[in-house]
Amino acid sequence: MPKNSKVTQREHSSEHVTESVADLLALEEPVDYKQSILNVAGEAGGKQKVADVEDRPAWNSKLQYILAQIGFSVGLGNIWRFPYLCQKNGGGAYLVPYLVLLIIIGIPLFFLELAVGQRIRRGSIGVWHYVCPRLGGIGFSSCIVCLFVGLYYNVIIGWSIFYFFKSFQYPLPWSECPVARNGTAAVVEPECEKSSATTYFWYREALDISNSISESGGLNWKMTLCLLVAWGIVGMAVVKGIQSSGKVMYFSSLFPYVVLACFLVRGLLLRGAVDGILHMFTPKLDKMLDPQVWREAATQVFFALGLGFGGVIAFSSYNKQDNNCHFDAALVSFINFFTSVLATLVVFAVLGFKANIMNEKCVVENAEKILGYLNTDVLSRALIPPHVNFSHLTTKDYAEMYKVIKTVKEDHFSALGLDPCLLEDELDKSVQGTGLAFIAFTEAMTHFPASPFWSVMFFLMLINLGLGSMIGTMAGITTPIIDTFKVPKEMFTVGCCVFAFFVGLLFVQRSGNYFVTMFDDYSATLPLTVIVILENVAVAWIYGTKKFMQELTEMLGFQPYRFYFYMWKFVSPLCMAVLTTASIIQLGVTPPGYSAWIKEEAAERYLYFPNWAMALLITLIVVAVLPIPVVFVLRHFHLLSDGSNTLSVSYKKGRMMKDISNLEENDETRFILSKVPSEAPSPMPTHRSYLGPGSTSPLETSGNPNGRYGSGYLLASTPESEL
């Protein structure tokens, strides 16, 4: 090398030297890559300051990270959605399609998100900009979906906080209907008398709900205060990033399992618990052939693991690069499945107990009707079996008496108004979502000994389950924005919480529950399926499955199973495409609507969304997916730089330093990239290559002396944004 070259001069000077990449590589001789690191980066329009890898926050321990992923993936849906789907779709038979889809969709896509986050060490925006700049809008869409979900999800935490504080009294306030005094007479509230005490408390005392989404009714001040407390808790948990949220996870992730274990033990000791569990897991094998069952199982797998939100990527980006994320993916996925099954056992043990209570109540009420008919000679006493004792009437005796009366009085039986009082009918009543948590389960707990204690534990569990999911959701917003735009972490996080609280006032007006239903059913379902299928396509078909497998081999130190190659390349995209198509068809076939509580009827009625609500619903979906085509068009027509036209190198005293300056000559870009200027090379070392399934050796021989570019430096094993 010429002695007067700038590269040689760097050994004798402490000053920064910057020269073109083409000149540098033309003059430089191969050196030990361990002593020098080449940093390649580009950003249009100026300099970009990027911290070293060592400056990025990291988890204090592997346990903290696993608990964070579990806390994010295990949420309220495991408690009130999975048991409902299991009951609705064939009991134990539903577990078969769920497990199959967990293996072919859930674990591979969860592993993919963990791997790209850990590999690139950035939030969702940075990750997908790196993988495929033209699909960089995926990260922005993930942030928007996280915002939509966070807005209403924290309202549910607010509801749980309200019930939590109401639980510190005996008897529980939803155990009996309120009685109003009308002079000397005591009158039971008609709305409560027509429904039930727990239903009345939920709709009238807690929500003070209006009759339709069009009737705002003003703010519910009690729920407004609870929402403020909920955002305060979330804000304190995430304001310091993983330094604060990681510590919270030790409690918020583990406490729900303590409560579920306590409820399971207590539930199994309740009368009728076995009836509920047997009803739950009795398989209805014919259901397995129903395509709707498979669609709902796929949707549940998809949302249970938190795919597409960006929280999984954000959490894994704080890992060391040699972390075994393959093990993490399998572990968290099966813990999630185990939690769903455990929650199902608890729910149906308690609902089995409740069904027995309600069935006995039905028998008593109908026995009184029969006694009235006997006293008025509407029915003959000869119809009553001699062994039946009305003072100690069992469900078996009533069933026998009911059968005899129905047979003899067949022509006039309907006029008697007698109910069959079958336990199976009570157990078949499908309850999900808020109806399960705030009505059915609360009603069952009123019959528990020491009911306030169990109520406090239950709603504290819901708060912690919601908090764990909210921390992951907030990470899906804050991590990519902070990484990309370098905004102050604490200020941006506090600003997000304040903004979300004021927007969330939409959900604490008297019609707010209907907006929660709208956002829950439509704001995330379709956008997330689009996001995840594009994530899969970006990695498997644009970035390249073989290339990605090669980089995983380098990162993990072992070659992942061939199974993932085929899943990412073929099976998962196909399944996701079918799920997306089915979701669109379902949206078109079933007009969007909601269950409204009608005060005068004290009953629910299904109503369709009015035109303005439909416009809002469509806007939510469009806004969530809009960044994807916008970024694609802008970068396709070079209206937005993807950073591939800016590249330079600077160095000092033997350690390569990073500097950004525009390279005007395209031939220099081609020289370093060996490609067209718009294509960026992978920053992984290229002396090894995964050749796809069936390859006998991961080694790849190159004609270049040092990797594919023939430069004297081995490219750093971390992307430009880390260095």
Coordinates of N, CA and C in Angstrom, one line a residue, residues 307 547 566 625 659:
L307 N -49.0 -11.9 17.9 CA -48.3 -11.7 16.7 C -48.7 -10.4 16.0
K547 N -31.4 -17.4 3.1 CA -30.5 -16.3 3.7 C -30.9 -16.1 5.2
Y566 N -39.8 -25.0 5.7 CA -41.1 -25.2 4.9 C -42.3 -24.4 5.4
V625 N -53.9 0.0 8.1 CA -53.1 -0.7 7.1 C -52.6 0.3 6.1
D659 N -19.4 7.3 10.1 CA -19.7 8.7 9.7 C -20.6 8.6 8.5

